[in-house]
């Protein structure tokens, strides 16, 4: 009887830790029922960017877009929280739906939206380092006569698809730090707001 009790306790302990995050990994973002619910967790400030007014969007998928800008609007960005087109993706940049959307977004950025708006890929990374939520592309090019840099990311969190972009004129020092923006967005999502 005592042996059976010990086995039952061991089984219960295994069940309790089965869904827990592995040591050294980032906590999972709790799954939400709609993009709007996840967007509520986005911070009022991320890096040097201030949050704007949330808007509903239908393209590329149904969801919401939260704009961000620095003081004087020298740098601008957004976070889109979108309902995934198929199965609920796991947090992070690894799912097929995230990889497909990432490839589509980067190809569209490189094609540009006219003859005077072109970007080229400089480097790719997973952000933030150590416990990534996004697959990111650093791009540079020109919007008309203005040299620009842009960071475009795609990821998944809380059962939703995420798209993030930060763009600014290219100068030294940069107008803002896209990595700080990504880090603060990720931390807010993981801690629940």
Backbone as a ProteinNet text record, in pm:
[ID]
protein_1_A
[PRIMARY]
XXXXXXXXXXXXXXXXXXXXXXXXXXXXXXXXXXXXXXXXXXXXXXXXXXXXXXXXXXXXXXXXXXXXXXXXXXXXXXXXXXXXXXXXXXXXXXXXXXXXXXXXXXXXXXXXXXXXXXXXXXXXXXXXXXXXXXXXXXXXXXXXXXXXXXXXXXXXXXXXXXXXXXXXXXXXXXXXXXXXXXXXXXXXXXXXX
[TERTIARY]
82.4	0	87.3	190.9	280.1	349.5	389.1	453.6	358.2	231.4	130.3	109.8	109.8	95.7	213.1	333.4	450.9	444.3	401.1	387.9	283.5	172.3	68.2	119.9	194.1	251.7	351.4	432.9	529.2	455.9	347.9	268	205.7	153.1	94.2	199.9	318.2	426.2	465.5	469.7	503.1	396.8	270.3	161.7	169.7	205.8	211.5	321.5	431.2	542.1	538.5	449.1	445	423.4	333.7	305.2	391.4	476.6	560	672.6	724.4	836.1	961.6	1043.6	1169.1	1261.1	1348.9	1441.4	1523.4	1538.8	1618.2	1542.2	1415.3	1338	1243.9	1200.1	1107.1	968.9	891.1	756.1	668.4	575.1	481.6	383.8	340.5	239.6	104	20.9	-109.7	-192.6	-254.7	-335.4	-458.5	-489.6	-606.7	-701.7	-827.2	-930.3	-935.8	-874.7	-883.8	-761.7	-724	-609.8	-622.2	-741.5	-761.3	-718	-742.3	-705.9	-554.2	-481.3	-335.7	-281	-340.4	-296.4	-310.9	-405.3	-422.4	-298.3	-216.2	-94.1	22.4	11	122.6	143.5	269.5	298.4	271.6	255.4	238.3	368.6	481.6	612.4	695.8	765	856.2	983.2	1094.5	1215.5	1183.7	1217.1	1188	1059.8	978.5	855.2	733.6	641.4	514.7	403.1	312.5	200	96.6	37.6	-71.8	-203.8	-303.1	-438.6	-452.8	-503.7	-524.8	-633.4	-608.9	-706.9	-731.5	-854.5	-886.8	-835.7	-785.9	-740.2	-795.5	-800.5	-845.9	-736.1	-630.9	-524.4	-391.7	-305.7	-312.6	-407.1	-441.7	-536	-616.6	-731.4	-807.4	-731.2	-737.9	-670.3	-669.3	-565.2	-549.5	-406.6	-391.5	-259.7	-243.4	-130.8	-98.3	23.7	5	117.3	203.4	329.2	424.2	508.8	553.3	642.2	727.4	844.1	929.6	883.6	936.2	907.5	948.9	863.3	891.3	871.3	826.1	798.5	918.9	1039.3	1160.4	1166.4	1119	1111.6	969.4	920.9	784.1	783.3	681.7	668.1	526.8	505.8	376	392.7	290.9	275.9	138	132	4.3	-16.6	-133.7	-172.8	-283.7	-257.2	-345.9	-394.4	-517.6	-570.2	-497.3	-435.5	-361.8	-455.2	-403.6	-488	-530.8	-460.1	-494.7	-482.7	-400.9	-385.7	-319.3	-344.9	-284.8	-135.1	-51.6	93.1	147.2	253.1	318.3	394.6	421.9	500.2	634.6	678.3	811.1	811.1	932.1	946.8	951.4	933.6	961.2	851.2	726.4	618.4	615.6	554.4	544.2	466.9	359.2	281.1	365.1	449.6	537.6	643.2	703.9	807.9	752.6	632.8	570.4	541.2	485.4	454.1	581.9	684.7	813	868.3	869.2	920.2	838.1	707.4	620.1	647.6	660.5	682.7	817.6	921.8	1055	1058.7	997.5	993.6	917.5	806.4	728.2	808.4	882.7	964.1	1073.5	1131	1238	1184.2	1062.8	999.9	965.8	926.3	889.9	750.1	707.9	573.7	585.1	679	699.9	846.9	880.8	1020.7	1111.2	1054.6	1136.4	1131.1	1088.7	1077.5	1125.1	1254.5	1314.3	1402.1	1403	1487.3	1563.1	1679.9	1754.6	1784.1	1789.5	1814.4	1960.1	1981.6	2116.2	2152.3	2061.1	2086.2	1955.6	1958.6	1843.6	1884.5	1786.4	1814.6	1684.3	1698.6	1584.4	1596	1484.5	1485.6	1375.9	1394.9	1521.5	1615.1	1744.8	1841.4	1814.9	1840.8	1827.2	1691.4	1585.2	1448.8	1363.6	1388.9	1325.3	1174.7	1106.7	964.4	945	1046.6	1035.4	1151.1	1120.7	1221.4	1225.9	1345.5	1356.7	1452.1	1421.7	1507.1	1541.3	1669.7	1714.4	1732.3	1667.6	1670.3	1718.3	1773	1805.6	1784	1764.8	1739.3	1696.9	1598.4	1554.8	1404.7	1345.3	1208.1	1222.8	1216.8	1244.4	1390.6	1420.2	1558.9	1609.3	1523.3	1561.4	1614.9	1739.9	1797.5	1731.6	1689	1616.8	1671.2	1640.9	1660.4	1525	1504.8	1378.9	1406.2	1340.5	1346.1	1205.3	1191.2	1061.8	1069.7	970.3	970.8	835.5	838	716.4	738.3	635.1	642.3	503.2	495.1	366	370.9	256.3	245.1	98.4	69.6	-67	-166.5	-120.4	-208.6	-236.5	-172.3	-193.1	-63.6	-78.3	34.5	71.8	201.3	248.1	335.7	312.3	401.6	444.4	570.9	626.1	717.8	714.6	807.2	847.7	974	1028.5	1106	1076.8	1146.9	1189.4	1303.8	1355.2	1456.9	1483.5	1590.8	1724.2	1808.2	1939.6	2034.9	2086.6	2183.3	2262.7	2368	2453.3	2463.5	2418.8	2357.8	2214.2	2162.9	2024.4	1924.5	1810.2	1704.6	1645.1	1648.9	1591.3	1657.4	1634.3	1691.4	1581.4	1576.3	1471.8	1478.5	1599.6	1614.3	1549.5	1562.4	1497.3	1345.6	1294.5	1151	1102.7	1172.6	1135.4	1142	1248.2	1264.9	1149.5	1113.3	1006.5	870.1	844.9	719.5	713.3	822.4	826.7	805.9	873.3	859	715.8	652.8	514.7	419.6	438.6	352.7	371.8	493.9	522.9	477.5	478.4	435	286.3	221.2	76.1	39.4	129.4	94.3	185.7
-118.7	0	125.7	122.7	238	261.2	152.6	161.2	223.8	185.2	238.8	388.1	429.7	571.9	653.1	599.6	669	681.9	575.7	580.9	684.3	691.7	789.2	931.8	955.3	1087.9	1126.2	1031	1057.4	1090.3	1018.5	1046.2	1184.1	1222.5	1356.3	1464.7	1443.1	1541.1	1556.5	1446.2	1452	1528.7	1506.9	1580	1728.5	1763.3	1904.2	1977.6	1908.2	1974.8	1958.4	1875.8	1848.9	1974.9	2062.8	2183.6	2301	2284.2	2394.9	2422.1	2542.5	2579	2508.9	2466.2	2402.2	2505.6	2460.4	2555	2628.1	2760.8	2839.4	2887.3	2852.3	2900.3	3010.3	3089.5	3198.6	3141.3	3207.8	3159.3	3173.5	3081.2	3087.3	3201.7	3261.7	3366.7	3296.6	3326.9	3260.5	3281.6	3173.9	3178.2	3264.4	3347.6	3434.6	3399.2	3441.9	3405.7	3494.3	3613.8	3707.5	3798.4	3846.9	3938.2	4060	4114.3	4232.3	4206.1	4085.8	4052.1	4051.8	4002.7	4002.9	4145.2	4223.7	4362.5	4446	4410.8	4483.6	4475.1	4373	4354.8	4440.3	4498.4	4577.2	4701.9	4740.4	4849.3	4988.5	5084.9	5225.6	5279.5	5225.2	5265	5139.9	5133.8	5023.6	5085.9	5069.9	5141.8	5290.6	5364.8	5508.6	5539.4	5437.7	5452.1	5463.5	5553.5	5569.5	5504.2	5440	5370	5469.9	5435.6	5513.5	5442	5476.3	5422.4	5293.9	5190.7	5061.2	5071.3	5006.1	5005.7	4862.7	4831.9	4702.5	4698.6	4581.6	4563.9	4433.4	4425.8	4304.2	4240.2	4315.1	4266.4	4276.1	4180.9	4061	3955.3	3966.8	3877.3	3962.9	3914.6	3992.3	4006.2	4125.5	4149.4	4296.4	4336.6	4476.5	4521.5	4653.6	4713.5	4821.3	4815.6	4914.1	4992.2	5122.5	5202.6	5254.1	5273.8	5331.2	5434.5	5538.7	5639	5701.9	5749.3	5822.3	5967.3	6040.9	6183.2	6251.1	6334.6	6399.4	6308.3	6186.8	6088.1	6062.5	6071.5	6043	5896.2	5811.7	5668	5622.6	5530.1	5480.4	5329	5270.7	5126.4	5084.2	4954.1	4899.7	4756.7	4710.7	4569.1	4530.3	4429	4373.8	4240.9	4224.9	4099	4042.8	3927.4	3872.8	3733.4	3705.1	3570.2	3479.9	3370.3	3284.7	3222.6	3198.1	3146.3	3000.7	2926.6	2784.2	2746.8	2650.1	2602	2706.1	2697.1	2788.1	2760.7	2861.1	2837.7	2844.8	2769.7	2781.6	2913.6	2961.4	3083.5	3070.7	3181.3	3186.1	3190.5	3184.1	3198	3066.7	2952.9	2825.3	2759.5	2801.7	2730.5	2759.9	2672.6	2687.2	2813.2	2844.7	2964.2	3090.6	3093.8	3208.5	3215.7	3103.4	3103	3145.4	3096.9	3135.9	3285.3	3340.1	3482.5	3565.7	3520	3589.8	3600.4	3490	3491.5	3586.3	3586.8	3673.2	3820.6	3854.5	3992.7	4044.6	3965.9	4008.9	4024.9	3932.2	3944.1	4069.7	4099.1	4219	4345.8	4349	4466.1	4488.2	4379.9	4392.5	4433.6	4392.8	4435.6	4583.3	4631.1	4771.6	4800.3	4923.4	4964	5073.4	5056.9	5153.7	5163.4	5234.3	5240	5317.2	5396.3	5478.4	5432.5	5309.9	5259.5	5114	5097.6	4964.6	4943	4821.1	4782.3	4655.7	4638.7	4513.9	4454	4322.6	4249.1	4265.8	4304.5	4320.1	4200.2	4162.2	4045.3	3993.4	3867.3	3802.7	3756.9	3753.6	3708.3	3666.1	3600.6	3570.9	3661.9	3725.8	3826.4	3799.1	3836.4	3878.2	3758.7	3784.3	3674.9	3591.1	3463.2	3373.2	3307.2	3382.7	3328.5	3401.4	3372.7	3451.2	3428.9	3537.2	3533.3	3563.1	3628.7	3676.5	3629.8	3613.7	3601.5	3738.9	3801.7	3940.7	3955.6	4055.5	4093.9	4241.2	4273.1	4411.8	4446.2	4554.2	4596.8	4740.9	4777.8	4918.9	4950.3	5077	5120.6	5264.5	5295.9	5434.6	5441.7	5544.3	5585.1	5718.4	5715.5	5835.6	5871.3	5993	6037	6013.9	5964.3	5943.9	5802.6	5793.4	5663.3	5616.7	5491.5	5439.5	5304.3	5270.4	5135.5	5087.5	4958.4	4900.6	4762.8	4732.5	4598.8	4542.7	4427.5	4362.4	4226.1	4195.2	4069	4000.4	3868.3	3788.3	3685	3662.1	3563.8	3518.6	3445.3	3399.1	3404.4	3439.5	3443.4	3434.8	3365.3	3357.7	3302.6	3220.4	3162.2	3254.3	3370.3	3467.1	3484.7	3532.5	3563.2	3710	3739.6	3876.1	3922.9	4046.6	4114.6	4245	4277.5	4396.6	4465	4598.5	4671.5	4802	4838.9	4967.1	5023.8	5149	5214.8	5354.4	5398.5	5532.1	5574.4	5704.9	5750.5	5690.5	5657.8	5600.3	5714.2	5708	5807.9	5750.3	5821.6	5776.8	5889	5870.4	5749	5732.7	5610.9	5586.2	5664.9	5694.3	5769.1	5688.4	5555.6	5468.3	5331.1	5251.3	5116.5	5012.9	4952.3	4852.4	4732.6	4694.9	4579.3	4608	4731	4767.8	4763.4	4806.7	4800.8	4656	4569.2	4426.8	4364	4392.7	4337.2	4378.8	4507.7	4555.8	4500.2	4485.4	4423.5	4279.3	4204.9	4064.9	4050.4	4133.5	4125.7	4155.4	4253.9	4287.5	4172.8	4109.1	3996.2	3879.8	3853.8	3739.5	3761.9	3884.8	3907.9	3943	3956.1	3980	4127.1	4217.9	4359.5	4450.7
0	0	0	82.6	89.7	-44.1	-112.3	-242.3	-343.7	-339.8	-429.3	-403.6	-278.4	-244.9	-299	-284.6	-336.8	-489.2	-555.3	-701.3	-743.1	-671	-703.5	-683.2	-574.8	-550.4	-660	-700.8	-807.9	-937.4	-964.7	-1085.4	-1081.3	-964.5	-949.9	-966.9	-914	-928.4	-1074.5	-1146.8	-1289.7	-1366.1	-1333.2	-1398.9	-1369.9	-1248.2	-1209	-1282.8	-1315.7	-1383.2	-1533.9	-1586	-1729.5	-1811.8	-1773.1	-1848.9	-1808.8	-1709.7	-1662.2	-1761.5	-1756.9	-1841.6	-1791.8	-1886.6	-1850.8	-1786.2	-1694.9	-1631.4	-1737.2	-1719.3	-1812.8	-1935.5	-1949.2	-2063.7	-2017.9	-2114.1	-2083.8	-2056.9	-1973.4	-1947.4	-2072.2	-2086.4	-2198.5	-2176.8	-2287	-2280.3	-2272.7	-2172.1	-2162.1	-2289.2	-2336.2	-2458.2	-2435	-2532.8	-2526.4	-2638.9	-2624.7	-2720.5	-2843.3	-2836.7	-2949.1	-2951.4	-3070.7	-3080.3	-2988.7	-2972.5	-2888.2	-2744.4	-2696.6	-2557.7	-2538.4	-2638	-2627	-2643.3	-2732	-2753.2	-2626.6	-2539.6	-2413.5	-2325.4	-2346.4	-2266.5	-2314.7	-2433.5	-2487	-2401.9	-2379.1	-2286.4	-2344.5	-2255.3	-2295.2	-2353.6	-2308.4	-2360.1	-2380.8	-2495.4	-2526	-2581.9	-2511.3	-2550.1	-2541.3	-2644.9	-2647.3	-2724.1	-2748.7	-2825.7	-2733.8	-2769.4	-2697.1	-2777.8	-2707.2	-2769.8	-2821.2	-2937.1	-2994.5	-2973.5	-3055.3	-3043.1	-3124.2	-3061.2	-3125.1	-3231.8	-3346.3	-3455.3	-3502	-3537.4	-3596.5	-3739.4	-3782.2	-3919.5	-3975.2	-4106.8	-4174.8	-4259	-4290	-4375.5	-4301.9	-4306.8	-4388.2	-4332.7	-4204.4	-4137.4	-4040.6	-3992.7	-3894.8	-3763.1	-3705.9	-3579.5	-3545.5	-3472.6	-3432.4	-3457.9	-3476.4	-3491.8	-3386.2	-3316.1	-3214.2	-3264.5	-3297.4	-3345.1	-3230.1	-3257.9	-3162.5	-3236.5	-3166.6	-3225.4	-3115.9	-3156.3	-3064.2	-3058.7	-2963.1	-2953.1	-3083.6	-3138	-3265.3	-3384.6	-3360.3	-3464.5	-3555.6	-3498.9	-3575.2	-3615.1	-3527.3	-3554.6	-3525.9	-3606.6	-3589.9	-3602.3	-3545.6	-3552.6	-3522.5	-3524.8	-3487.7	-3441.5	-3369.8	-3337.5	-3387.4	-3471.5	-3516.1	-3445.7	-3387.3	-3324.2	-3412	-3473.2	-3575.7	-3538	-3576.5	-3558.8	-3658.8	-3614.9	-3707.7	-3812.3	-3933.1	-4039.8	-4022.1	-3936.9	-3919.2	-3772.8	-3743.1	-3606.2	-3517.6	-3388.6	-3291.3	-3283.5	-3315.8	-3311.9	-3169.9	-3141.3	-3010.9	-3004.7	-2883.5	-2866.4	-2936.9	-2995.9	-3054.5	-3205.1	-3262.7	-3406.9	-3484.4	-3417.6	-3481.6	-3562.2	-3548.3	-3616.2	-3766.2	-3841	-3986.2	-4023.9	-3951.6	-3983.1	-3963.2	-3861.6	-3838.7	-3949	-3983	-4085.6	-4221.9	-4256.8	-4384.1	-4388	-4278.9	-4274	-4276.1	-4207.9	-4207.6	-4349.7	-4423.3	-4560.4	-4648.3	-4630.9	-4708.8	-4679	-4550.8	-4508.9	-4558.5	-4546.1	-4588.9	-4741.5	-4814.2	-4960.4	-5002.9	-4936.5	-4969.5	-4939.8	-4829.8	-4795.7	-4899.4	-4948.6	-5046.7	-5184.2	-5217.5	-5342.9	-5339.5	-5222.2	-5206	-5256.8	-5236.7	-5280.9	-5385.9	-5473.8	-5579.9	-5613.8	-5721.7	-5764.9	-5669.5	-5580.7	-5491.6	-5346.3	-5325.6	-5188.9	-5186.7	-5169.9	-5172.6	-5051.2	-5001.3	-4888.6	-4924.5	-4864.8	-4883.3	-4746.5	-4743.8	-4620	-4579	-4452.6	-4398.3	-4311.4	-4220.9	-4135.5	-4078	-4037.9	-3974	-3835.4	-3743.9	-3607.7	-3541.3	-3427.7	-3342.3	-3221.1	-3184.6	-3079	-2977.1	-2852.1	-2792.4	-2775.2	-2767.7	-2754.8	-2629.5	-2641.7	-2527.4	-2515.6	-2534.9	-2526.4	-2630.8	-2759.7	-2865.6	-2877.8	-2911.3	-2943.9	-3092.3	-3155.4	-3293.1	-3380.8	-3509.3	-3615	-3680.5	-3689	-3734	-3851.5	-3933.4	-4045.4	-4030.5	-4031.3	-4036.2	-4183.2	-4225.1	-4364.4	-4372.2	-4487.8	-4510.7	-4657.3	-4683.7	-4820.2	-4820.8	-4906	-4917.9	-4939.9	-4881.4	-4910.3	-4981.6	-5113.4	-5190.7	-5175.4	-5128.9	-5109.6	-4968.8	-4879.8	-4739.7	-4718.8	-4673.1	-4636.9	-4507.5	-4504.5	-4388.4	-4345	-4219.4	-4167.5	-4117	-4124.4	-4079.2	-4021.2	-3912.2	-3853.2	-3858	-3920.8	-3936.2	-3870.1	-3785.5	-3711	-3719.1	-3710.2	-3701.9	-3591.5	-3512.2	-3405.6	-3366.8	-3259.6	-3207.9	-3056.6	-2997.6	-2851.6	-2814.3	-2707.3	-2656.8	-2757.4	-2851.5	-2952.3	-3070.4	-3074.2	-3181.7	-3262.5	-3385.1	-3471.3	-3449.5	-3441.9	-3418	-3533.5	-3574.2	-3668.7	-3603.4	-3617.6	-3553.1	-3653.7	-3657.1	-3743.4	-3677.1	-3696.2	-3653.7	-3772.1	-3810.1	-3921.4	-3879.2	-3935.6	-3902.7	-4007.2	-4015.7	-4103.9	-4057.8	-4155	-4122	-4085.5	-3962.8	-3917.8	-3801.8	-3764.9	-3656.6	-3554.1	-3431	-3375.9	-3425.4	-3417.4	-3460.6	-3375.8	-3435.6	-3365.8	-3250.6	-3259.5	-3156.3	-3164.4	-3062.7	-3055.8	-3077.9	-3198	-3223.7	-3129	-3083.4	-2993.6	-2858.2	-2809.7	-2683.1	-2698.3	-2813	-2840.9	-2837.9	-2909.4	-2915	-2775.6	-2702.2	-2566.2	-2475.8	-2477.7	-2390	-2430.2	-2558.7	-2604.7	-2556.7	-2574.8	-2533.1	-2383.1	-2304.4	-2158	-2115.3	-2176.2	-2141.4	-2172.9	-2287.5	-2324.7	-2228.4	-2190.5	-2103	-1959.8	-1914.3	-1776.2	-1767.4	-1882.2	-1882	-1880.7	-1922.4	-1934.9	-1862
[MASK]
+++++++++++++++++++++++++++++++++++++++++++++++++++++++++++++++++++++++++++++++++++++++++++++++++++++++++++++++++++++++++++++++++++++++++++++++++++++++++++++++++++++++++++++++++++++++++++++++++

